[in-house]
């Protein structure tokens, strides 16, 4: 809920493990940032985010707009890639000096709320400095932890299936809303038989996809404090996945590694790949085919288990400038001109003001908008699954261990035990 965003996503999942060595964070007092107040009353706040250069260029344009409207507030930008961002942030937070405002994601909310780093922004909303209205499809709830509003969504996205349109057409396969997992795997078999390529790049190491599958069965990947499934559940998921690797239905993981950072889908090694819908712009730039979004397979022909994820803005609880920080966040999530500048870089725009201000003209963005509108119209969107403290570490572990299963390095049952062991340590951190 990046620039070449699935590349960023893969980096995210692998790099998140860097935060496994949980640092003891110092108590956060009123020592926020190195921003201060000048003699003429001008306030400086620090704003940090991760992403590529196109995102940085766009955000700097929005900062200039903000500073024009609020001339007494200056914004110091800090940006880097995902891995470096969270390594730096953890160090800053442990020293009580994180940025005043920063880009955040659901996997980190409880982790840093638990350490007292995140401001509850409800107080600023009550003071009239931040508007918590006009958020689309209930996405504001993504930033809530234990009754506190610790994140404000800037964009929203949902899981999807990206398909090679030419391959699916050539194989005579037409995915539709309500198709089942059996239908999906039968379609992949048809593609393999007719086109002699794998159907999927490696679905079973994607934590968020497994979450949808669990939700279709009345469970979820996480509860508020633990994993929401059993070792047996995961063993079965990974056993089924490994069988499909051995049969060629899922692409050879060694070949997938060889083409990185290009995706196995855009490299022509497989005909489909599960990912967040707004990451789909990546494939048009990388591949030689045409790509589109297809529905998530279901268990019962209806429930996909989907929800809206999001990137969001959070504030440091110890900032010296809470009012100005809230005004900045409010501007960044509600101002129509900001929405027009940012477009869908961080997902479908979260507020109605910004959503209405941006009309996509590029085919991929049009497809993302149409896909999310269709998913919403189908009535399948539910509430986001809780993400306890440690979720970021577990996500990275799930990707890594799932990859070991795919390569035949670890038996599924042993892999499930390892995942549960690492999750226990992550929750305790």
Short mmCIF file of C-alpha atoms in Angstrom, two decimals:
data_model
loop_
_atom_site.label_atom_id
_atom_site.label_comp_id
_atom_site.label_asym_id
_atom_site.label_seq_id
_atom_site.Cartn_x
_atom_site.Cartn_y
_atom_site.Cartn_z
CA UNK A 1 0.00 0.00 0.00
CA UNK A 2 7.84 2.63 -5.60
CA UNK A 3 9.57 3.54 -8.47
CA UNK A 4 9.94 0.32 -10.37
CA UNK A 5 7.90 -0.61 -7.36
CA UNK A 6 8.13 -4.36 -7.41
CA UNK A 7 11.92 -4.07 -7.47
CA UNK A 8 11.53 -1.90 -4.41
CA UNK A 9 9.16 -4.44 -2.90
CA UNK A 10 11.60 -7.33 -3.33
CA UNK A 11 14.29 -5.21 -1.72
CA UNK A 12 11.86 -4.38 1.07
CA UNK A 13 11.13 -7.97 1.91
CA UNK A 14 14.76 -9.03 1.97
CA UNK A 15 16.04 -5.93 3.68
CA UNK A 16 13.45 -5.92 6.43
CA UNK A 17 15.41 -8.69 8.09
CA UNK A 18 18.09 -6.12 8.87
CA UNK A 19 15.84 -4.91 11.67
CA UNK A 20 15.84 -8.34 13.27
CA UNK A 21 18.57 -7.21 15.62
CA UNK A 22 16.16 -5.12 17.63
CA UNK A 23 17.85 -2.22 19.33
CA UNK A 24 16.73 -1.02 22.73
CA UNK A 25 15.19 2.35 22.03
CA UNK A 26 15.79 5.18 24.41
CA UNK A 27 12.78 6.83 26.03
CA UNK A 28 11.57 9.53 23.70
CA UNK A 29 11.27 12.95 25.24
CA UNK A 30 10.72 16.35 23.74
CA UNK A 31 13.95 16.23 21.73
CA UNK A 32 12.52 15.74 18.27
CA UNK A 33 14.75 16.19 15.27
CA UNK A 34 17.31 18.89 14.89
CA UNK A 35 14.63 21.19 13.57
CA UNK A 36 14.25 24.39 15.55
CA UNK A 37 12.75 27.86 15.56
CA UNK A 38 14.65 30.79 14.08
CA UNK A 39 14.70 34.34 15.41
CA UNK A 40 11.88 35.37 13.08
CA UNK A 41 9.66 32.53 14.27
CA UNK A 42 10.30 30.25 11.32
CA UNK A 43 10.08 26.57 12.27
CA UNK A 44 12.09 23.80 10.59
CA UNK A 45 10.86 20.20 10.53
CA UNK A 46 12.52 17.10 9.09
CA UNK A 47 10.64 14.87 6.64
CA UNK A 48 12.08 11.47 5.70
CA UNK A 49 10.96 8.83 3.22
CA UNK A 50 12.28 5.95 1.14
CA UNK A 51 11.99 5.47 -2.59
CA UNK A 52 13.72 6.23 -5.87
CA UNK A 53 14.63 9.49 -7.51
CA UNK A 54 11.26 10.07 -9.28
CA UNK A 55 9.49 9.92 -5.89
CA UNK A 56 12.04 12.30 -4.42
CA UNK A 57 11.54 14.78 -7.26
CA UNK A 58 7.76 14.68 -6.83
CA UNK A 59 7.88 15.02 -3.04
CA UNK A 60 10.25 17.99 -3.24
CA UNK A 61 7.71 19.71 -5.51
CA UNK A 62 5.01 19.14 -2.89
CA UNK A 63 7.29 20.50 -0.16
CA UNK A 64 7.78 23.68 -2.19
CA UNK A 65 4.00 24.07 -2.41
CA UNK A 66 3.65 23.61 1.34
CA UNK A 67 6.36 26.13 2.15
CA UNK A 68 4.68 28.66 -0.14
CA UNK A 69 1.39 28.27 1.74
CA UNK A 70 3.08 28.11 5.16
CA UNK A 71 6.07 30.47 4.87
CA UNK A 72 6.89 30.14 8.56
CA UNK A 73 7.45 26.38 8.24
CA UNK A 74 10.53 25.06 6.46
CA UNK A 75 10.86 21.38 5.61
CA UNK A 76 14.22 19.59 5.53
CA UNK A 77 13.96 16.53 3.23
CA UNK A 78 15.75 13.24 3.94
CA UNK A 79 15.39 10.30 1.57
CA UNK A 80 17.12 7.05 0.70
CA UNK A 81 16.27 3.52 -0.40
CA UNK A 82 14.20 1.20 1.77
CA UNK A 83 16.97 -0.76 3.46
CA UNK A 84 19.04 2.28 4.34
CA UNK A 85 15.95 4.15 5.53
CA UNK A 86 14.98 1.64 8.20
CA UNK A 87 18.55 1.02 9.32
CA UNK A 88 19.02 4.77 9.78
CA UNK A 89 15.60 5.23 11.34
CA UNK A 90 16.23 2.56 13.95
CA UNK A 91 19.48 4.25 14.94
CA UNK A 92 17.80 7.66 15.07
CA UNK A 93 14.91 6.32 17.13
CA UNK A 94 17.22 4.63 19.62
CA UNK A 95 18.90 8.00 20.13
CA UNK A 96 15.60 9.85 20.51
CA UNK A 97 16.17 11.86 17.33
CA UNK A 98 14.03 10.47 14.47
CA UNK A 99 12.59 12.79 11.80
CA UNK A 100 9.60 14.90 12.77
CA UNK A 101 7.54 13.36 9.94
CA UNK A 102 8.33 10.16 8.09
CA UNK A 103 6.92 7.68 5.61
CA UNK A 104 5.70 4.53 7.35
CA UNK A 105 4.06 1.19 6.65
CA UNK A 106 1.71 -1.08 8.59
CA UNK A 107 4.42 -3.61 9.43
CA UNK A 108 6.24 -1.03 11.55
CA UNK A 109 3.38 0.69 13.40
CA UNK A 110 3.17 -1.53 16.47
CA UNK A 111 6.94 -1.94 16.58
CA UNK A 112 7.56 1.77 16.99
CA UNK A 113 4.39 2.56 18.89
CA UNK A 114 5.53 -0.04 21.43
CA UNK A 115 8.73 1.97 21.84
CA UNK A 116 6.95 5.29 22.25
CA UNK A 117 8.22 6.75 18.98
CA UNK A 118 4.90 7.50 17.26
CA UNK A 119 2.62 10.44 18.00
CA UNK A 120 -1.09 9.81 18.48
CA UNK A 121 -2.35 12.28 15.90
CA UNK A 122 -5.90 12.33 17.25
CA UNK A 123 -4.92 15.16 19.58
CA UNK A 124 -3.88 17.29 16.64
CA UNK A 125 -7.10 16.42 14.84
CA UNK A 126 -9.03 17.52 17.93
CA UNK A 127 -7.08 20.80 17.87
CA UNK A 128 -8.09 21.43 14.26
CA UNK A 129 -4.61 21.02 12.78
CA UNK A 130 -5.35 17.74 10.97
CA UNK A 131 -8.44 16.60 9.09
CA UNK A 132 -9.25 12.89 9.53
CA UNK A 133 -12.22 12.96 7.14
CA UNK A 134 -12.61 12.06 3.45
CA UNK A 135 -10.43 8.94 3.44
CA UNK A 136 -11.57 6.40 0.86
CA UNK A 137 -12.82 2.86 1.52
CA UNK A 138 -12.03 2.91 5.23
CA UNK A 139 -8.27 3.11 4.66
CA UNK A 140 -7.76 5.48 7.61
CA UNK A 141 -8.08 2.44 9.89
CA UNK A 142 -4.75 1.17 8.52
CA UNK A 143 -2.97 3.75 10.65
CA UNK A 144 -4.72 2.87 13.91
CA UNK A 145 -3.14 0.91 16.75
CA UNK A 146 -4.97 0.25 20.02
CA UNK A 147 -7.29 3.21 19.55
CA UNK A 148 -4.51 5.59 18.53
CA UNK A 149 -4.06 7.19 15.11
CA UNK A 150 -0.32 6.73 14.56
CA UNK A 151 -0.29 6.80 10.76
CA UNK A 152 -2.16 8.82 8.10
CA UNK A 153 -2.48 7.02 4.73
CA UNK A 154 -1.17 8.77 1.62
CA UNK A 155 -2.10 5.98 -0.78
CA UNK A 156 -3.81 2.62 -0.92
CA UNK A 157 -3.26 -0.61 -2.79
CA UNK A 158 -4.40 -4.20 -2.78
CA UNK A 159 -2.92 -7.53 -3.78
CA UNK A 160 -3.43 -8.56 -7.38
CA UNK A 161 -2.33 -11.07 -9.97
CA UNK A 162 -0.25 -9.55 -12.77
CA UNK A 163 -0.52 -11.63 -15.94
CA UNK A 164 1.22 -11.74 -19.30
CA UNK A 165 -1.78 -10.87 -21.44
CA UNK A 166 -0.32 -12.32 -24.63
CA UNK A 167 0.50 -15.63 -22.93
CA UNK A 168 -2.92 -15.97 -21.34
CA UNK A 169 -4.64 -15.12 -24.64
CA UNK A 170 -2.49 -17.55 -26.60
CA UNK A 171 -3.29 -20.29 -24.09
CA UNK A 172 -7.01 -19.48 -24.25
CA UNK A 173 -7.24 -18.62 -20.55
CA UNK A 174 -9.49 -15.78 -19.37
CA UNK A 175 -9.36 -15.05 -15.61
CA UNK A 176 -12.55 -13.70 -14.07
CA UNK A 177 -13.67 -12.53 -10.64
CA UNK A 178 -14.77 -15.51 -8.62
CA UNK A 179 -12.42 -18.04 -10.14
CA UNK A 180 -11.05 -20.55 -7.66
CA UNK A 181 -7.55 -21.73 -6.82
CA UNK A 182 -8.33 -24.92 -8.72
CA UNK A 183 -9.25 -22.79 -11.74
CA UNK A 184 -6.05 -20.82 -11.38
CA UNK A 185 -3.76 -23.82 -11.21
CA UNK A 186 -5.64 -25.48 -14.08
CA UNK A 187 -5.02 -22.31 -16.11
CA UNK A 188 -1.33 -22.47 -15.29
CA UNK A 189 -1.24 -26.09 -16.38
CA UNK A 190 -2.79 -25.10 -19.69
CA UNK A 191 -0.19 -22.39 -20.14
CA UNK A 192 2.60 -24.84 -19.35
CA UNK A 193 1.21 -27.44 -21.77
CA UNK A 194 0.65 -25.01 -24.64
CA UNK A 195 3.44 -22.48 -24.23
CA UNK A 196 6.11 -24.53 -22.46
CA UNK A 197 6.68 -21.92 -19.76
CA UNK A 198 5.86 -21.92 -16.06
CA UNK A 199 2.57 -20.45 -14.99
CA UNK A 200 3.74 -18.59 -11.87
CA UNK A 201 7.01 -17.04 -10.65
CA UNK A 202 6.79 -18.31 -7.05
CA UNK A 203 3.60 -17.46 -5.19
CA UNK A 204 4.12 -19.38 -1.98
CA UNK A 205 6.83 -17.24 -0.36
CA UNK A 206 4.72 -14.07 -0.45
CA UNK A 207 3.44 -13.40 3.06
CA UNK A 208 0.64 -11.11 1.95
CA UNK A 209 -0.72 -13.65 -0.51
CA UNK A 210 -0.70 -16.37 2.12
CA UNK A 211 -2.58 -13.95 4.36
CA UNK A 212 -5.33 -13.71 1.73
CA UNK A 213 -5.48 -17.49 1.43
CA UNK A 214 -5.79 -17.81 5.21
CA UNK A 215 -8.47 -15.12 5.32
CA UNK A 216 -10.45 -17.13 2.77
CA UNK A 217 -10.40 -19.96 5.31
CA UNK A 218 -11.46 -17.89 8.32
CA UNK A 219 -7.94 -17.31 9.63
CA UNK A 220 -5.25 -14.67 9.07
CA UNK A 221 -1.48 -14.46 9.01
CA UNK A 222 -1.41 -12.44 12.24
CA UNK A 223 -3.54 -11.90 15.28
CA UNK A 224 -2.87 -8.85 17.45
CA UNK A 225 -0.01 -10.63 19.19
CA UNK A 226 0.88 -13.84 17.34
CA UNK A 227 0.66 -15.91 14.16
CA UNK A 228 -2.88 -16.78 13.20
CA UNK A 229 -2.23 -20.23 11.70
CA UNK A 230 -0.54 -23.50 12.62
CA UNK A 231 2.67 -25.22 11.58
CA UNK A 232 0.53 -27.81 9.82
CA UNK A 233 -1.23 -25.08 7.84
CA UNK A 234 2.07 -23.66 6.64
CA UNK A 235 3.61 -27.07 5.97
CA UNK A 236 0.74 -27.88 3.62
CA UNK A 237 1.04 -24.51 1.84
CA UNK A 238 4.75 -24.98 1.25
CA UNK A 239 4.44 -28.66 0.32
CA UNK A 240 1.90 -27.79 -2.37
CA UNK A 241 4.13 -24.99 -3.60
CA UNK A 242 7.23 -27.16 -3.82
CA UNK A 243 5.34 -29.85 -5.75
CA UNK A 244 4.43 -27.20 -8.32
CA UNK A 245 8.06 -26.14 -8.61
CA UNK A 246 9.06 -29.76 -9.24
CA UNK A 247 6.34 -30.15 -11.87
CA UNK A 248 7.38 -26.96 -13.65
CA UNK A 249 4.10 -25.18 -12.95
CA UNK A 250 6.06 -22.69 -10.84
CA UNK A 251 9.27 -21.27 -12.30
CA UNK A 252 12.67 -22.66 -11.36
CA UNK A 253 13.85 -20.43 -8.47
CA UNK A 254 17.44 -20.58 -9.71
CA UNK A 255 16.38 -19.04 -13.01
CA UNK A 256 14.37 -16.41 -11.14
CA UNK A 257 17.51 -15.47 -9.20
CA UNK A 258 19.57 -15.27 -12.38
CA UNK A 259 17.38 -12.62 -14.00
CA UNK A 260 17.14 -10.33 -10.94
CA UNK A 261 16.62 -7.47 -10.53
CA UNK A 262 14.25 -8.13 -13.44
CA UNK A 263 11.09 -10.03 -12.55
CA UNK A 264 10.66 -13.62 -13.70
CA UNK A 265 7.38 -12.49 -15.28
CA UNK A 266 8.87 -9.69 -17.37
CA UNK A 267 11.81 -11.96 -18.23
CA UNK A 268 9.37 -14.43 -19.81
CA UNK A 269 10.07 -17.24 -17.33
CA UNK A 270 6.44 -17.40 -16.23
CA UNK A 271 3.04 -16.06 -17.17
CA UNK A 272 1.87 -14.55 -13.88
CA UNK A 273 3.02 -13.09 -10.59
CA UNK A 274 1.20 -11.99 -7.43
CA UNK A 275 2.07 -8.52 -6.18
CA UNK A 276 0.50 -5.24 -5.06
CA UNK A 277 -1.54 -3.70 -7.86
CA UNK A 278 0.30 -0.38 -7.98
CA UNK A 279 3.64 -2.17 -8.47
CA UNK A 280 2.43 -3.36 -11.87
CA UNK A 281 3.97 -0.39 -13.69
CA UNK A 282 7.28 -2.21 -13.28
CA UNK A 283 6.49 -4.89 -15.85
CA UNK A 284 5.78 -2.62 -18.81
CA UNK A 285 9.18 -1.06 -18.38
CA UNK A 286 11.01 -4.37 -18.05
CA UNK A 287 9.28 -6.80 -20.34
CA UNK A 288 8.55 -7.30 -24.01
CA UNK A 289 4.92 -8.39 -23.63
CA UNK A 290 1.72 -6.67 -22.48
CA UNK A 291 0.66 -7.02 -18.84
CA UNK A 292 -2.60 -6.63 -16.98
CA UNK A 293 -4.24 -7.20 -13.60
CA UNK A 294 -6.33 -10.29 -12.90
CA UNK A 295 -8.43 -11.20 -9.85
CA UNK A 296 -7.13 -13.04 -6.81
CA UNK A 297 -8.28 -16.71 -6.89
CA UNK A 298 -10.83 -17.72 -4.26
CA UNK A 299 -11.78 -20.75 -2.23
CA UNK A 300 -15.55 -20.31 -2.40
CA UNK A 301 -15.98 -18.42 -5.68
CA UNK A 302 -16.52 -15.08 -3.92
CA UNK A 303 -14.23 -14.16 -1.03
CA UNK A 304 -10.73 -13.08 -2.10
CA UNK A 305 -9.64 -12.07 1.41
CA UNK A 306 -8.48 -8.72 0.03
CA UNK A 307 -8.09 -5.47 1.91
CA UNK A 308 -6.43 -2.14 1.22
CA UNK A 309 -2.86 -1.71 2.35
CA UNK A 310 -1.19 1.66 2.41
CA UNK A 311 1.87 3.75 2.86
CA UNK A 312 1.32 6.48 5.41
CA UNK A 313 2.84 9.42 7.21
CA UNK A 314 3.68 9.24 10.91
CA UNK A 315 5.05 11.81 13.34
CA UNK A 316 7.61 11.59 16.12
CA UNK A 317 6.00 11.71 19.55
CA UNK A 318 8.81 13.94 20.84
CA UNK A 319 8.78 16.53 18.07
CA UNK A 320 9.21 20.13 19.23
CA UNK A 321 6.66 21.23 16.64
CA UNK A 322 3.53 19.04 16.85
CA UNK A 323 1.19 21.67 15.39
CA UNK A 324 3.38 22.34 12.37
CA UNK A 325 3.93 18.62 11.82
CA UNK A 326 0.17 18.04 11.83
CA UNK A 327 -0.38 20.91 9.41
CA UNK A 328 2.24 19.43 7.10
CA UNK A 329 0.67 15.96 7.17
CA UNK A 330 -2.78 17.46 6.59
CA UNK A 331 -1.51 19.33 3.53
CA UNK A 332 0.25 16.28 2.14
CA UNK A 333 -2.81 14.01 2.31
CA UNK A 334 -5.59 16.46 1.43
CA UNK A 335 -4.23 19.15 -0.91
CA UNK A 336 -5.48 18.47 -4.48
CA UNK A 337 -2.36 19.88 -6.16
CA UNK A 338 -0.19 17.52 -4.11
CA UNK A 339 -2.36 14.65 -5.31
CA UNK A 340 -1.94 15.71 -8.91
CA UNK A 341 1.84 15.79 -8.48
CA UNK A 342 2.19 12.46 -6.66
CA UNK A 343 -0.26 10.48 -8.75
CA UNK A 344 -0.18 6.77 -7.89
CA UNK A 345 3.49 6.66 -6.91
CA UNK A 346 2.56 5.45 -3.41
CA UNK A 347 -0.71 3.78 -4.36
CA UNK A 348 -4.17 5.01 -5.27
CA UNK A 349 -4.59 8.38 -3.56
CA UNK A 350 -6.15 7.94 -0.14
CA UNK A 351 -8.42 10.99 0.19
CA UNK A 352 -11.28 12.02 -2.03
CA UNK A 353 -9.73 15.47 -2.62
CA UNK A 354 -6.56 13.99 -4.05
CA UNK A 355 -8.22 11.04 -5.79
CA UNK A 356 -10.50 13.42 -7.69
CA UNK A 357 -7.58 15.72 -8.55
CA UNK A 358 -5.57 13.09 -10.42
CA UNK A 359 -6.77 11.55 -13.68
CA UNK A 360 -4.40 8.83 -14.87
CA UNK A 361 -3.46 9.02 -18.53
CA UNK A 362 -0.92 6.19 -18.70
CA UNK A 363 -2.34 2.73 -19.45
CA UNK A 364 -0.92 0.98 -16.39
CA UNK A 365 -2.24 3.58 -13.95
CA UNK A 366 -5.63 3.45 -15.67
CA UNK A 367 -5.57 -0.30 -15.17
CA UNK A 368 -4.74 0.02 -11.48
CA UNK A 369 -7.59 2.46 -10.94
CA UNK A 370 -10.04 0.23 -12.83
CA UNK A 371 -8.88 -2.82 -10.89
CA UNK A 372 -9.33 -1.20 -7.47
CA UNK A 373 -12.73 0.16 -8.44
CA UNK A 374 -13.77 -3.32 -9.60
CA UNK A 375 -12.54 -4.94 -6.38
CA UNK A 376 -14.45 -2.36 -4.33
CA UNK A 377 -17.60 -2.90 -6.45
CA UNK A 378 -17.37 -6.67 -5.89
CA UNK A 379 -17.77 -6.02 -2.16
CA UNK A 380 -14.88 -8.29 -1.18
CA UNK A 381 -12.71 -5.76 0.65
CA UNK A 382 -12.35 -6.45 4.35
CA UNK A 383 -10.42 -4.87 7.22
CA UNK A 384 -6.65 -5.12 7.17
CA UNK A 385 -5.11 -7.95 9.17
CA UNK A 386 -3.35 -6.84 12.39
CA UNK A 387 0.43 -6.51 12.23
CA UNK A 388 2.03 -7.06 15.64
CA UNK A 389 5.42 -5.71 16.62
CA UNK A 390 7.95 -7.86 14.77
CA UNK A 391 5.83 -8.26 11.63
CA UNK A 392 8.56 -6.72 9.46
CA UNK A 393 11.08 -9.32 10.62
CA UNK A 394 8.62 -12.16 10.05
CA UNK A 395 7.78 -10.96 6.54
CA UNK A 396 11.47 -11.08 5.61
CA UNK A 397 11.81 -14.53 7.21
CA UNK A 398 8.80 -15.84 5.29
CA UNK A 399 10.33 -14.76 1.98
CA UNK A 400 13.73 -16.20 2.82
CA UNK A 401 12.49 -19.53 4.17
CA UNK A 402 9.94 -19.92 1.39
CA UNK A 403 12.79 -19.44 -1.06
CA UNK A 404 14.73 -22.23 0.63
CA UNK A 405 11.72 -24.51 0.27
CA UNK A 406 11.42 -23.64 -3.43
CA UNK A 407 15.05 -24.56 -3.99
CA UNK A 408 14.69 -27.85 -2.17
CA UNK A 409 17.13 -26.79 0.53
CA UNK A 410 14.64 -27.19 3.39
CA UNK A 411 11.75 -29.61 3.86
CA UNK A 412 8.41 -27.82 4.22
CA UNK A 413 7.82 -29.22 7.72
CA UNK A 414 11.27 -28.11 8.90
CA UNK A 415 10.78 -24.74 7.23
CA UNK A 416 7.48 -24.23 9.07
CA UNK A 417 9.18 -25.00 12.40
CA UNK A 418 11.91 -22.49 11.59
CA UNK A 419 9.39 -19.80 10.69
CA UNK A 420 7.51 -20.29 13.94
CA UNK A 421 10.74 -20.20 15.92
CA UNK A 422 11.87 -16.97 14.27
CA UNK A 423 8.42 -15.46 14.71
CA UNK A 424 8.52 -16.20 18.43
CA UNK A 425 11.84 -14.38 18.71
CA UNK A 426 10.54 -11.45 16.64
CA UNK A 427 7.45 -11.05 18.81
CA UNK A 428 9.61 -11.05 21.93
CA UNK A 429 11.96 -8.40 20.57
#
